[in-house]
PDB file of C-alpha atoms and ligand atoms in Angstrom:
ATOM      1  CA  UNK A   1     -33.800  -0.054  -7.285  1.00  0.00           C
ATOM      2  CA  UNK A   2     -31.106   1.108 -10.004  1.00  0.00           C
ATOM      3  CA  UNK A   3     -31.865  -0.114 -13.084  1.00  0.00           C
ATOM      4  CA  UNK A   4     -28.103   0.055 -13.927  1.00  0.00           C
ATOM      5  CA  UNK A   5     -26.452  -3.106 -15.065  1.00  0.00           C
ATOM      6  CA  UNK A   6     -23.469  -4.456 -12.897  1.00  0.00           C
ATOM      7  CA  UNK A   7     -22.546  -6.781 -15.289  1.00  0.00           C
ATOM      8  CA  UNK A   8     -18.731  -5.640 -16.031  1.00  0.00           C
ATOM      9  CA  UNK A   9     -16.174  -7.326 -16.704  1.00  0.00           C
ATOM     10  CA  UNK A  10     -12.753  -6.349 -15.604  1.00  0.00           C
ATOM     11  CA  UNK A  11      -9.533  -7.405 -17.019  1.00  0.00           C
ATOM     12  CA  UNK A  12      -6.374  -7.643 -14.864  1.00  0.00           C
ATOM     13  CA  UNK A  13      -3.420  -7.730 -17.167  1.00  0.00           C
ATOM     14  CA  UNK A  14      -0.982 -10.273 -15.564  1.00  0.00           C
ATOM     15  CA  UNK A  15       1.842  -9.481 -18.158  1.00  0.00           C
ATOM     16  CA  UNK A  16       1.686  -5.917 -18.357  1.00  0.00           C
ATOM     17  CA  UNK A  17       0.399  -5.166 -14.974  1.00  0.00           C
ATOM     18  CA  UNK A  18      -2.630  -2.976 -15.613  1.00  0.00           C
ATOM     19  CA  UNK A  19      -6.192  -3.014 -14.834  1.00  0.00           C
ATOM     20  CA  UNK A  20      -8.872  -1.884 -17.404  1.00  0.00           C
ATOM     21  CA  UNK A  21     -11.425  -0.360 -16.693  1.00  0.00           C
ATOM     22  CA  UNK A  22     -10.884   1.640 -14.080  1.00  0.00           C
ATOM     23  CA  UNK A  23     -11.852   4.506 -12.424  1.00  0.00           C
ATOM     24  CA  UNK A  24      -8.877   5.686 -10.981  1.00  0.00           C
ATOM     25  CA  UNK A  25      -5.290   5.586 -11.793  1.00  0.00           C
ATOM     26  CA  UNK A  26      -2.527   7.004  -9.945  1.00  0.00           C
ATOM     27  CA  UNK A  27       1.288   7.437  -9.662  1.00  0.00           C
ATOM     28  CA  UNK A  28       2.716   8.375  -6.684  1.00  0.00           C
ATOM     29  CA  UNK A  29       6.673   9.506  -7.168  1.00  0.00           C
ATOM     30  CA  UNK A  30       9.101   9.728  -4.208  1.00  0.00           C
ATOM     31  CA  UNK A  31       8.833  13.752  -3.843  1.00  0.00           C
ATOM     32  CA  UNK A  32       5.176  13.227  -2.731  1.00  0.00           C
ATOM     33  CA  UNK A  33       6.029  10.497  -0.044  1.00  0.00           C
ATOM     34  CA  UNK A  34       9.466  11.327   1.460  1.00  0.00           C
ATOM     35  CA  UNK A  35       8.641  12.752   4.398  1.00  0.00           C
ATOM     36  CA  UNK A  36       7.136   9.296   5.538  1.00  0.00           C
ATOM     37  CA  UNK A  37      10.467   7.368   5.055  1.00  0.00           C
ATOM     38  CA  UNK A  38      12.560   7.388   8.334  1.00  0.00           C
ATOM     39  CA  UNK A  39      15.784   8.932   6.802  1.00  0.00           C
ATOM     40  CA  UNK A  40      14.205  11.945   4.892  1.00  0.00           C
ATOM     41  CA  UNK A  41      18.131  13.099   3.904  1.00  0.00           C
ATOM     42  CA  UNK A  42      18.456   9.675   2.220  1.00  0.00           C
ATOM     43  CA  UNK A  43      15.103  10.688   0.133  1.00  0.00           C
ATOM     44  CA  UNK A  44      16.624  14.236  -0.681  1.00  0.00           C
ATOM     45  CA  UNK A  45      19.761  12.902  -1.248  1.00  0.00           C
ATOM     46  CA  UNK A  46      18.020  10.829  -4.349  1.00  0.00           C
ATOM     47  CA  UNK A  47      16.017  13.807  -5.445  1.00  0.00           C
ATOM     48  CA  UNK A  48      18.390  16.024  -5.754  1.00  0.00           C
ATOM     49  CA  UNK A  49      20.619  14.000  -8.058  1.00  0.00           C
ATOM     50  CA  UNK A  50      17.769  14.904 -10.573  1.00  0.00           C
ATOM     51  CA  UNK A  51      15.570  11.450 -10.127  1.00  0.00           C
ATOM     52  CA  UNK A  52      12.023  11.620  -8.920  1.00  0.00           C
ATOM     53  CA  UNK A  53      11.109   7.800  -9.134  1.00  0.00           C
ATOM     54  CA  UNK A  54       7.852   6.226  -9.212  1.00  0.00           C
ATOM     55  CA  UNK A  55       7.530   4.225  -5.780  1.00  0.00           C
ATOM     56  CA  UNK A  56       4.287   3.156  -7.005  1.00  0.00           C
ATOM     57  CA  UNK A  57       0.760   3.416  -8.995  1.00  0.00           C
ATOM     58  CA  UNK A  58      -2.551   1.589  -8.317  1.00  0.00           C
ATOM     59  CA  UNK A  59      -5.475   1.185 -10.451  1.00  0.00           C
ATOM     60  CA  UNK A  60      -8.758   1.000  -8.907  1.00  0.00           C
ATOM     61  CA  UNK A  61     -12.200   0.610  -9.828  1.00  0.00           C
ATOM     62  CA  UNK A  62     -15.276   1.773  -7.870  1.00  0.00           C
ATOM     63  CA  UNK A  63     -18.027  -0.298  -8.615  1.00  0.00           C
ATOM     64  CA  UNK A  64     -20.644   1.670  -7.112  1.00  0.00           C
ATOM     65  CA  UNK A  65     -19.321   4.075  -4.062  1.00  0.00           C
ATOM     66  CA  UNK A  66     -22.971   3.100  -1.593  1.00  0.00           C
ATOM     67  CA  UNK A  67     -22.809  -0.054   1.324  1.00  0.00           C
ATOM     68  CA  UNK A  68     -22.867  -3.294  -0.009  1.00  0.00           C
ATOM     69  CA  UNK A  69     -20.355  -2.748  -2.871  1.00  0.00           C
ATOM     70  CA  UNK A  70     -16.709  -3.608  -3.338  1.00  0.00           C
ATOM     71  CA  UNK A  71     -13.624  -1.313  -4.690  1.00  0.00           C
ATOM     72  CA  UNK A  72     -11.406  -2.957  -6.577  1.00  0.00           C
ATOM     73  CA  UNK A  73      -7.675  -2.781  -7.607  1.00  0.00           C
ATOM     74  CA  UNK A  74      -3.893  -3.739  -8.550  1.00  0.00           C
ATOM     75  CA  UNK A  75      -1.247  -1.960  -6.958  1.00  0.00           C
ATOM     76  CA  UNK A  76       2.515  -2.037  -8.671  1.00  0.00           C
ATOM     77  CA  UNK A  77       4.942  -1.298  -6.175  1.00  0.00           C
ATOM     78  CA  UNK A  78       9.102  -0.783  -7.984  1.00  0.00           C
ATOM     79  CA  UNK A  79      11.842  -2.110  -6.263  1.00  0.00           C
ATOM     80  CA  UNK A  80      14.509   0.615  -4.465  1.00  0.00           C
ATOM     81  CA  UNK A  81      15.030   1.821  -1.326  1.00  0.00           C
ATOM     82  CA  UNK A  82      15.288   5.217   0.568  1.00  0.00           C
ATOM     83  CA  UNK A  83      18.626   4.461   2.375  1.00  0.00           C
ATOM     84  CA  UNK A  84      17.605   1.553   3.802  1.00  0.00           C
ATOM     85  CA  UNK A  85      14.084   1.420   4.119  1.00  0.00           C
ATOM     86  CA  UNK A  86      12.346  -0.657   1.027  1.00  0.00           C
ATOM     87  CA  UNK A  87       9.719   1.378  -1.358  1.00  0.00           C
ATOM     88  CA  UNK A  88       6.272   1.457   0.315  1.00  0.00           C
ATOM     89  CA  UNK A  89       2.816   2.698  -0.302  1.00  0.00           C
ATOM     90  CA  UNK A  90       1.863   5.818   2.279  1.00  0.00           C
ATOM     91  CA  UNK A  91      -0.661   3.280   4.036  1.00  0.00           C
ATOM     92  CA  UNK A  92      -4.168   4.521   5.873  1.00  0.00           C
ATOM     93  CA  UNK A  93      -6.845   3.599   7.673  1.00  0.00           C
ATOM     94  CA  UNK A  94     -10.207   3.566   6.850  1.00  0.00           C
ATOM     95  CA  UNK A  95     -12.769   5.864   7.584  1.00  0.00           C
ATOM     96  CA  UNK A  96     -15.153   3.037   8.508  1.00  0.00           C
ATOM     97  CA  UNK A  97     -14.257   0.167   9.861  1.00  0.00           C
ATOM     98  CA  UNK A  98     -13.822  -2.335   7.020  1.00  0.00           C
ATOM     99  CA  UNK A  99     -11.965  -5.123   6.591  1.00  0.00           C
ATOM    100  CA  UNK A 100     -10.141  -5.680   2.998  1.00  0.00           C
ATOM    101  CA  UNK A 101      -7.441  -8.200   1.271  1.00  0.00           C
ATOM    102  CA  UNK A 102      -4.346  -8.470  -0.665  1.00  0.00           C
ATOM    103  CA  UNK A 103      -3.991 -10.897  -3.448  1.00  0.00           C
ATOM    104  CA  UNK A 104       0.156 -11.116  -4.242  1.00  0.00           C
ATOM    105  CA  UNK A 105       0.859 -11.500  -7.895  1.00  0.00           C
ATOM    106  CA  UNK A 106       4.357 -10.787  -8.762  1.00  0.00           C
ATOM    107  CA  UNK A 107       7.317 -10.309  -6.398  1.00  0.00           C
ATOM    108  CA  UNK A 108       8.096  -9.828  -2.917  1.00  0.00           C
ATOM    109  CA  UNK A 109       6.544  -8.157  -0.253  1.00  0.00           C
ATOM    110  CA  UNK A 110       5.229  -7.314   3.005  1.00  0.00           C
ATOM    111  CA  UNK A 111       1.603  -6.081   4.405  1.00  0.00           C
ATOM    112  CA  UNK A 112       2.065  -4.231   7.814  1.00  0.00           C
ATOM    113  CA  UNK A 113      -0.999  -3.828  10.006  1.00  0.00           C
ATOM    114  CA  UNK A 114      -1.799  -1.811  12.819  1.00  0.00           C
ATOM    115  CA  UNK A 115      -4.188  -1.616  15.459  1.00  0.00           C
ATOM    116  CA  UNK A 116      -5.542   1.982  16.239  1.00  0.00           C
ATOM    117  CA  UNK A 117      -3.723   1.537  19.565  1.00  0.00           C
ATOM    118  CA  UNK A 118      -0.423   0.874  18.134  1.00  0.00           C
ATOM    119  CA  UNK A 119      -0.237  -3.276  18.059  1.00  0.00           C
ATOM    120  CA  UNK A 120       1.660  -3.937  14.789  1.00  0.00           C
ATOM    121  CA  UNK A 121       1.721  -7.163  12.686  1.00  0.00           C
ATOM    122  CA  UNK A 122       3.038  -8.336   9.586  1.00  0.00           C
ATOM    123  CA  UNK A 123       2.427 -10.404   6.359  1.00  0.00           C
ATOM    124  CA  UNK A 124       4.688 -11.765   4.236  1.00  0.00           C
ATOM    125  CA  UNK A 125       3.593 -11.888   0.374  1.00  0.00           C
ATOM    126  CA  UNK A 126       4.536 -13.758  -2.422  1.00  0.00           C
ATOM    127  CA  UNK A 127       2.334 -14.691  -5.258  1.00  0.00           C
ATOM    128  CA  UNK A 128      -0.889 -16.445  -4.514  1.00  0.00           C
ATOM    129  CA  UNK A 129      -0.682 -15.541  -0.893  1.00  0.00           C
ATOM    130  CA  UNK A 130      -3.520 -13.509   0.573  1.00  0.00           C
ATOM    131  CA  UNK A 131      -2.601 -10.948   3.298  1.00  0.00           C
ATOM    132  CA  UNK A 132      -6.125  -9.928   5.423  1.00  0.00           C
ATOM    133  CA  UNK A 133      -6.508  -6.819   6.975  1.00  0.00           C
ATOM    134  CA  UNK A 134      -8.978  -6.633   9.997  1.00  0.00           C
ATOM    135  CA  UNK A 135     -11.379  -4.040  10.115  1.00  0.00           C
ATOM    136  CA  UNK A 136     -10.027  -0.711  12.050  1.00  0.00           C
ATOM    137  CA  UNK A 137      -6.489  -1.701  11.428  1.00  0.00           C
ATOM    138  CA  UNK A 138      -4.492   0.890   9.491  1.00  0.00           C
ATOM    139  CA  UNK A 139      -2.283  -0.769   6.512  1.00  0.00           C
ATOM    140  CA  UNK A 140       1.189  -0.259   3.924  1.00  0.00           C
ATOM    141  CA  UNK A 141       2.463  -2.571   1.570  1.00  0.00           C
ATOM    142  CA  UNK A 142       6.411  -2.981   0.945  1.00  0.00           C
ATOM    143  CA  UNK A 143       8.054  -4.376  -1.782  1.00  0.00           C
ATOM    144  CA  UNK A 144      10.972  -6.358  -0.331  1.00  0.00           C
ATOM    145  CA  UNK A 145      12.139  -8.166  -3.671  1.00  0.00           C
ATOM    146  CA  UNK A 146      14.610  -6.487  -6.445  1.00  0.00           C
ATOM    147  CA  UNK A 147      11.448  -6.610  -8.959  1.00  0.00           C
ATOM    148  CA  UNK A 148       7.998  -5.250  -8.733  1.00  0.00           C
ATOM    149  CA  UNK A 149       5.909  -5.908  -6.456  1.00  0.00           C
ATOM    150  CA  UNK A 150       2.092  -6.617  -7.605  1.00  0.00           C
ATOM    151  CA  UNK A 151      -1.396  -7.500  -5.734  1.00  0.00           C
ATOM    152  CA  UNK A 152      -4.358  -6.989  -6.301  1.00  0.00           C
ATOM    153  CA  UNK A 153      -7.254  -5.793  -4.249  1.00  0.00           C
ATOM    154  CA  UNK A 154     -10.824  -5.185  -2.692  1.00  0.00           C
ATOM    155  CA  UNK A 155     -12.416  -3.812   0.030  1.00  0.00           C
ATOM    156  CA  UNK A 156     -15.869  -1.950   0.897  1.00  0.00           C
ATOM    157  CA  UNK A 157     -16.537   1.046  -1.206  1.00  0.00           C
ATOM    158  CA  UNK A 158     -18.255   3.362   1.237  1.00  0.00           C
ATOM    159  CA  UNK A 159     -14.831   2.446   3.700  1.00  0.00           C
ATOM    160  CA  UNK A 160     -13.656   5.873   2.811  1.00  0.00           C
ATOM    161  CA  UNK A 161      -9.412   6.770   3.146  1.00  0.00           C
ATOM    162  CA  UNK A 162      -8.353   8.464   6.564  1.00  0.00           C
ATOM    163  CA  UNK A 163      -4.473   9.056   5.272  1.00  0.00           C
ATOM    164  CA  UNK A 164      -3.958  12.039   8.230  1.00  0.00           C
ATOM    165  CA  UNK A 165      -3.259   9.220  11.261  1.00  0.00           C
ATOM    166  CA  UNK A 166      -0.354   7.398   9.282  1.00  0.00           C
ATOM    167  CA  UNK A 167       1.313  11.190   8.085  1.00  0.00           C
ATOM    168  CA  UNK A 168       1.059  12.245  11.874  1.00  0.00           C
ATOM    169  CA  UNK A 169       2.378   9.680  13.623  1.00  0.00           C
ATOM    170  CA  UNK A 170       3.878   7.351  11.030  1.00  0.00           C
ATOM    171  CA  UNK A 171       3.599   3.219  11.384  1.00  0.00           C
ATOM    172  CA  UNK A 172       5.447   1.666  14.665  1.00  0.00           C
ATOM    173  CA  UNK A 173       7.414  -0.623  12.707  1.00  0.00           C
ATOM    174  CA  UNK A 174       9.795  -0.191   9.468  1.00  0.00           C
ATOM    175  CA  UNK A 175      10.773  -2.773   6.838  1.00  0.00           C
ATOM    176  CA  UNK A 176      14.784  -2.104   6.484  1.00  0.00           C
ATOM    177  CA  UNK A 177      17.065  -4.091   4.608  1.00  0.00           C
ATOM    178  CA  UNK A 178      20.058  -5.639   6.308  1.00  0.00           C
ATOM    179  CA  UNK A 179      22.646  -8.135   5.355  1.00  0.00           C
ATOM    180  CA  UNK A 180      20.799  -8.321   1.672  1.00  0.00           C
ATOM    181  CA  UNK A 181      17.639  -9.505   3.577  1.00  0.00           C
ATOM    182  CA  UNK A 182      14.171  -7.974   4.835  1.00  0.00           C
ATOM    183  CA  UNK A 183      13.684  -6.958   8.172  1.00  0.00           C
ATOM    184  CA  UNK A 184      10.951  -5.588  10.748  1.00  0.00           C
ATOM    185  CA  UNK A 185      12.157  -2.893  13.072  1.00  0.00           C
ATOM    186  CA  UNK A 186      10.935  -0.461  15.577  1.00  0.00           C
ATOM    187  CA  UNK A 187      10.219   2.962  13.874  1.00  0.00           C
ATOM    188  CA  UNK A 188      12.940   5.524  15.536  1.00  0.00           C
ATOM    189  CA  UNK A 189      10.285   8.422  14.468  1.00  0.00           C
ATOM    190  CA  UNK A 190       7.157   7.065  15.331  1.00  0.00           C
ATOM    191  CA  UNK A 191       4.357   8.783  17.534  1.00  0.00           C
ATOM    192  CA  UNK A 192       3.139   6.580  20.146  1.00  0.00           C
ATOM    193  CA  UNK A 193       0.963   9.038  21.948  1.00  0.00           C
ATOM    194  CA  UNK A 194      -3.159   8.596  21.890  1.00  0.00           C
ATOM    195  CA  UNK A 195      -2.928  12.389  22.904  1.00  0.00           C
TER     196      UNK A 195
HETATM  197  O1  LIG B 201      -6.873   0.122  -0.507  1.00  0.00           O
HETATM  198  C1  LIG B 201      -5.692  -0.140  -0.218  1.00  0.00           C
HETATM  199  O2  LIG B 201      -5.313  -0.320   0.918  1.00  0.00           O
HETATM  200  C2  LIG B 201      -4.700  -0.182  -1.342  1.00  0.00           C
HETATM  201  O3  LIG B 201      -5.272  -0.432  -2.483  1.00  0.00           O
HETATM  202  C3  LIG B 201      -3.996   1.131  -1.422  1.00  0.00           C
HETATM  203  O4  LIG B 201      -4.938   2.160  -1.570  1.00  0.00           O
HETATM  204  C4  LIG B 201      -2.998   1.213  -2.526  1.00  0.00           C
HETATM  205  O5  LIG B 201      -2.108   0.152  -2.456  1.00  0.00           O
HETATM  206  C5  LIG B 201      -2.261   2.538  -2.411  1.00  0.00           C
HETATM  207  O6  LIG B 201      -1.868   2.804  -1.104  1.00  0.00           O
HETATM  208  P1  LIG B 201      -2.258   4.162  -0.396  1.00  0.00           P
HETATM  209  O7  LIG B 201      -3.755   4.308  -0.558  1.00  0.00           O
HETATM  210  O8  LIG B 201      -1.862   3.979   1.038  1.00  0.00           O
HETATM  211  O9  LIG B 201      -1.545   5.250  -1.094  1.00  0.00           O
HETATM  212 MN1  LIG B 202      -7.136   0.237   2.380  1.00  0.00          MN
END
């Protein structure tokens, strides 16, 4: 047995949005994710005006990456939209099949789920709502509110990230706004084949 100490505490920042410590902190800007909006010449459109915005950043802390542990962490999604899909995380699957859940904080948003045959199901969050995702179902986040869009997180550390699914084939359903309001739509682009 480790004789490490896991007594830690963590701080989430509910003003400033941060979490501290943590292992891991990333941004990811729209050049790295445009490809996985449904209206790519609405992303370039944006990018080529000279603007490269952050669509989000996470924080995470890994406890201790063996079974039995939890990963931790606060995702800050900004409000905007690529024509008229909302700003969205790139979503995944895990590696193993491992169930995890959202904690909403601040703002507006929406969990999508999806089964590894296709079934798709949605969340909406707000703060103190938990969204749950079932183990084997692939998951994005989308911040459907004009402000940011914060929650925080945890699922099993040895999970692992399987991101290649989502970038192939995409998510079956998109959040879009219309008339000023959120809605859940069939994905024009996405990849229904198993083959
Ligand atoms: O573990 C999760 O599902 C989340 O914490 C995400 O990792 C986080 O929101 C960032 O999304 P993604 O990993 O799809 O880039
Ligand atoms: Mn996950």
């Amino acid at each position: 047995m480790s004789s490490e100490s896991f007594s830690k505490v963590i701080n989430l920042d509910l003003k400033n949005f941060t979490m501290t410590p943590a292992t891991r902190k990333r941004e990811v800007r729209l050049s790295e994710l445009k490809d996985y909006f449904s209206d790519p010449a609405a992303a370039n459109k944006i990018l080529s005006s000279g603007r490269d915005p952050v669509v989000y950043e996470y924080y995470e802390y890994v406890v201790d990456e063996s079974a039995g542990h939890l990963s931790l962490g606060l995702t800050i999604i900004y409000p905007g939209k690529v024509g008229k899909e909302y700003f969205m995380t790139r979503g995944h699957f895990h590696l193993k099949p491992a169930a995890e859940f959202y904690y909403g904080i601040r703002g507006r948003g929406m969990l999508l789920i999806q089964s590894e045959d296709g079934r798709a199901e949605y969340v909406e969050l707000r703060p103190g709502v938990i969204g749950y995702v079932p183990p084997g179902w692939g998951h994005r986040t989308i911040n459907t509110g004009r402000g940011k869009f914060v929650f925080f997180f945890a699922y099993p550390s040895d999970a692992g990230h399987d991101y290649g699914i989502v970038k192939e084939k995409g998510f079956a359903k998109i959040v879009i706004e219309e008339k000023g309001k959120p809605k859940v739509v069939d994905n024009p682009k996405y990849v229904s084949s198993t083959i």
